[in-house]
Coordinates of C-alpha atoms in Angstrom, one line a residue:
Chain J
A1 CA -1.5 54.5 181.3
Q2 CA 0.5 51.7 180.0
S3 CA 3.8 52.5 178.2
V4 CA 7.0 50.7 177.2
T5 CA 10.6 52.1 177.2
Q6 CA 13.4 50.5 175.4
L7 CA 16.9 51.7 176.4
G8 CA 19.2 51.9 173.6
S9 CA 18.1 52.5 170.0
H10 CA 21.1 50.8 168.6
V11 CA 23.0 47.8 170.2
S12 CA 26.1 46.2 168.7
V13 CA 27.7 42.9 169.7
S14 CA 30.3 40.5 168.5
E15 CA 29.2 37.2 167.0
G16 CA 29.1 34.8 170.0
A17 CA 28.7 37.5 172.6
L18 CA 25.7 37.9 175.0
V19 CA 22.8 39.9 173.7
L20 CA 20.9 42.0 176.0
L21 CA 18.1 44.2 175.0
R22 CA 16.4 46.3 177.6
C23 CA 12.7 46.9 178.1
N24 CA 10.9 48.7 181.1
Y25 CA 7.1 49.0 181.2
S26 CA 4.7 51.1 183.1
S27 CA 1.4 49.6 183.8
S28 CA -1.3 50.0 186.5
V29 CA -2.4 46.4 186.1
P30 CA -0.7 43.1 185.6
P31 CA 1.0 43.5 182.2
Y32 CA 1.0 41.2 179.3
L33 CA 4.4 41.6 177.6
F34 CA 5.8 40.7 174.1
W35 CA 8.9 40.8 172.1
Y36 CA 8.8 41.0 168.4
V37 CA 11.5 41.0 165.9
Q38 CA 11.6 42.7 162.5
Y39 CA 14.0 41.6 159.7
P40 CA 14.6 43.9 156.8
N41 CA 11.7 44.2 154.6
Q42 CA 9.5 41.8 156.6
G43 CA 6.7 42.2 159.2
L44 CA 6.8 41.9 162.9
Q45 CA 7.4 38.4 164.2
L46 CA 6.6 37.2 167.8
L47 CA 9.7 36.1 169.6
L48 CA 8.0 35.4 173.0
K49 CA 5.4 36.6 175.3
Y50 CA 4.8 36.7 179.0
T51 CA 1.1 36.5 180.2
T52 CA 1.0 34.6 183.6
G53 CA 2.9 31.9 185.3
A54 CA 6.7 31.3 184.9
T55 CA 8.6 34.6 184.8
L56 CA 11.4 33.3 182.6
V57 CA 9.9 33.0 179.1
K58 CA 11.7 31.1 176.3
G59 CA 11.1 32.1 172.7
I60 CA 12.2 31.3 169.3
N61 CA 15.8 31.4 168.0
G62 CA 17.4 30.8 171.4
F63 CA 16.0 34.1 172.9
E64 CA 14.5 34.3 176.4
A65 CA 13.1 37.1 178.6
E66 CA 12.5 37.5 182.4
F67 CA 9.6 39.3 183.8
K68 CA 10.8 41.2 186.8
K69 CA 7.9 42.9 188.6
S70 CA 10.0 44.6 191.3
E71 CA 12.0 46.2 188.5
T72 CA 9.2 46.6 185.9
S73 CA 11.5 45.1 183.3
F74 CA 11.2 42.5 180.8
H75 CA 14.7 42.4 179.2
L76 CA 15.5 40.1 176.2
T77 CA 18.6 38.0 176.2
K78 CA 20.4 35.4 174.1
P79 CA 23.6 33.8 175.4
S80 CA 25.4 33.7 172.0
A81 CA 24.7 36.1 169.1
H82 CA 24.7 34.9 165.5
M83 CA 24.8 37.1 162.5
S84 CA 21.3 36.2 161.5
D85 CA 20.1 37.9 164.7
A86 CA 20.7 41.3 163.2
A87 CA 17.3 42.9 163.1
E88 CA 15.1 45.5 164.9
Y89 CA 13.6 44.3 168.2
F90 CA 10.4 45.8 169.6
C91 CA 9.0 45.3 173.2
A92 CA 5.2 45.7 173.6
V93 CA 2.5 45.5 176.2
I94 CA -1.1 44.7 175.7
V95 CA -3.8 46.9 177.0
G96 CA -7.4 47.7 176.9
G97 CA -9.8 45.0 175.7
Y98 CA -6.7 42.8 175.2
N99 CA -6.6 43.9 171.5
K100 CA -4.2 46.8 171.4
L101 CA -0.5 46.4 171.4
I102 CA 1.6 49.3 172.7
F103 CA 5.1 49.2 171.4
G104 CA 8.4 50.6 172.5
A105 CA 10.6 52.6 170.1
G106 CA 12.6 49.5 169.0
T107 CA 16.2 48.5 169.4
R108 CA 18.2 47.9 166.3
L109 CA 20.8 44.9 167.0
A110 CA 23.9 44.8 164.8
V111 CA 26.1 41.7 165.0
H112 CA 29.7 42.0 163.8
P113 CA 32.2 39.2 163.1
Chain N
E1 CA 2.8 28.6 156.5
P2 CA -0.1 31.0 156.3
E3 CA 0.9 34.8 156.4
V4 CA -0.6 38.3 156.3
T5 CA 0.0 39.9 153.0
Q6 CA -0.1 43.6 152.1
T7 CA -0.2 45.6 148.8
P8 CA 1.3 47.7 147.5
S9 CA 4.6 47.4 149.3
H10 CA 5.3 51.1 148.5
Q11 CA 2.7 53.9 147.6
V12 CA 3.6 57.4 146.6
T13 CA 0.8 59.9 146.5
Q14 CA 0.2 63.7 146.4
M15 CA -1.1 65.5 149.4
G16 CA -4.9 65.6 149.3
Q17 CA -5.3 62.4 147.4
E18 CA -7.2 59.3 148.6
V19 CA -5.3 56.2 149.2
I20 CA -6.3 52.6 150.0
L21 CA -4.0 50.2 151.5
R22 CA -4.9 46.6 151.2
C23 CA -4.3 43.6 153.5
V24 CA -5.1 39.9 153.2
P25 CA -5.3 38.5 156.7
I26 CA -4.8 34.9 157.6
S27 CA -8.0 33.1 156.3
N28 CA -9.5 31.8 159.6
H29 CA -8.6 34.9 161.6
L30 CA -11.3 37.0 163.0
Y31 CA -9.7 40.0 164.5
F32 CA -7.8 42.6 162.2
Y33 CA -5.6 45.6 163.1
W34 CA -3.8 48.4 161.5
Y35 CA -0.8 50.0 163.0
R36 CA 1.6 52.6 161.7
Q37 CA 5.2 53.6 162.1
I38 CA 6.5 56.9 161.3
L39 CA 10.1 57.0 160.3
G40 CA 12.2 57.0 163.5
Q41 CA 9.2 56.6 165.7
K42 CA 7.3 54.0 167.6
V43 CA 4.9 51.5 166.0
E44 CA 1.4 52.9 166.9
F45 CA -1.9 51.3 167.0
L46 CA -4.6 52.8 164.7
V47 CA -7.7 50.5 164.9
S48 CA -9.0 47.1 165.6
F49 CA -11.8 45.4 163.7
Y50 CA -14.1 42.4 164.7
N51 CA -17.3 41.1 163.3
N52 CA -17.5 43.7 160.8
E53 CA -17.1 46.8 163.0
I54 CA -14.5 48.8 164.7
S55 CA -13.8 47.5 168.2
E56 CA -11.2 50.1 169.2
K57 CA -9.5 53.2 167.5
S58 CA -6.8 55.5 168.6
E59 CA -6.9 59.3 168.6
I60 CA -4.8 59.1 165.4
F61 CA -7.7 57.4 163.6
D62 CA -9.8 60.4 163.0
D63 CA -12.5 61.1 160.3
Q64 CA -9.9 60.9 157.4
F65 CA -9.4 57.2 158.2
S66 CA -11.7 54.4 157.5
V67 CA -11.6 50.5 157.4
E68 CA -13.5 48.0 155.5
R69 CA -13.7 44.4 154.9
P70 CA -15.3 44.5 151.4
D71 CA -15.3 40.7 150.8
G72 CA -14.2 37.5 152.8
S73 CA -10.6 38.0 152.3
N74 CA -9.4 41.7 152.1
F75 CA -9.2 44.2 154.9
T76 CA -8.5 47.8 153.7
L77 CA -7.4 51.1 155.3
K78 CA -8.5 54.2 153.5
I79 CA -7.1 57.7 154.0
R80 CA -9.5 60.1 152.4
S81 CA -7.3 63.1 152.0
T82 CA -3.7 62.5 152.7
K83 CA -1.4 64.8 154.6
L84 CA 2.3 65.0 154.6
E85 CA 2.4 63.7 158.1
D86 CA 0.5 60.4 157.1
S87 CA 3.8 59.4 155.5
A88 CA 4.7 56.2 157.4
M89 CA 4.9 52.5 157.2
Y90 CA 1.5 50.9 157.8
F91 CA 1.3 47.4 159.2
C92 CA -1.8 45.1 159.0
A93 CA -2.1 42.4 161.6
S94 CA -4.6 39.6 162.4
N95 CA -5.3 37.0 165.0
L96 CA -7.7 34.1 165.5
A97 CA -9.4 35.1 168.7
G98 CA -8.3 38.6 169.9
G99 CA -7.1 38.8 173.5
L100 CA -3.7 37.6 174.2
N101 CA -3.4 35.5 171.0
E102 CA -0.4 36.4 168.9
Q103 CA -1.0 39.0 166.3
F104 CA 0.5 38.1 163.0
F105 CA 1.9 41.1 161.1
G106 CA 2.2 41.7 157.4
P107 CA 5.4 43.2 155.8
G108 CA 3.9 46.7 155.7
T109 CA 3.1 49.3 153.0
R110 CA 5.3 52.3 153.0
L111 CA 3.2 55.3 152.2
T112 CA 4.9 58.5 151.0
V113 CA 2.9 61.7 150.8
L114 CA 4.4 64.5 148.6

């Protein structure tokens, strides 16, 4: 069965520092992977997704993620954190009839001056 | 920009009462979903809906739950007799064509069962 594990429920970085949010997946078939962000009092917004093709995927707001099959990982990075990046980030995999997202537990990112 | 809306933002109810959570998906979308997130836990899939019928449901979605598209715009989740453990944030989502297309999420309804 497919599953997603996010290492670190809370991550804190300084403004301008590298952001690295970790996601590992378990899947018996080629996975389709997603990162969503949730700002306070808002819904989940898609940051980026990997389906096929290039393993380095660029998303909105300067974020990118790399699919590494050998490591079963899909870590999210951003070279330089901004205060507005403070939010909760969810990694997810799509399964079944391509209709059901399976989410990780989420990582809350704090950015301090 | 079109968005998914949900009402109410917060619902408080007594155990055993029926609640209806409402969602207005993006107007040209055809696939609709409900997810929930119990405080401190993962976002969990509940049900997907297409062409006026359930296409998939999770083990959480038992006989106490039902979904309906009563008109051309609303998509509702009904919990027939709420339990304490139904307290959670409920998210509605929609997408144009299912599959790998982006699911657009609403802001959620926080349900508190007392």
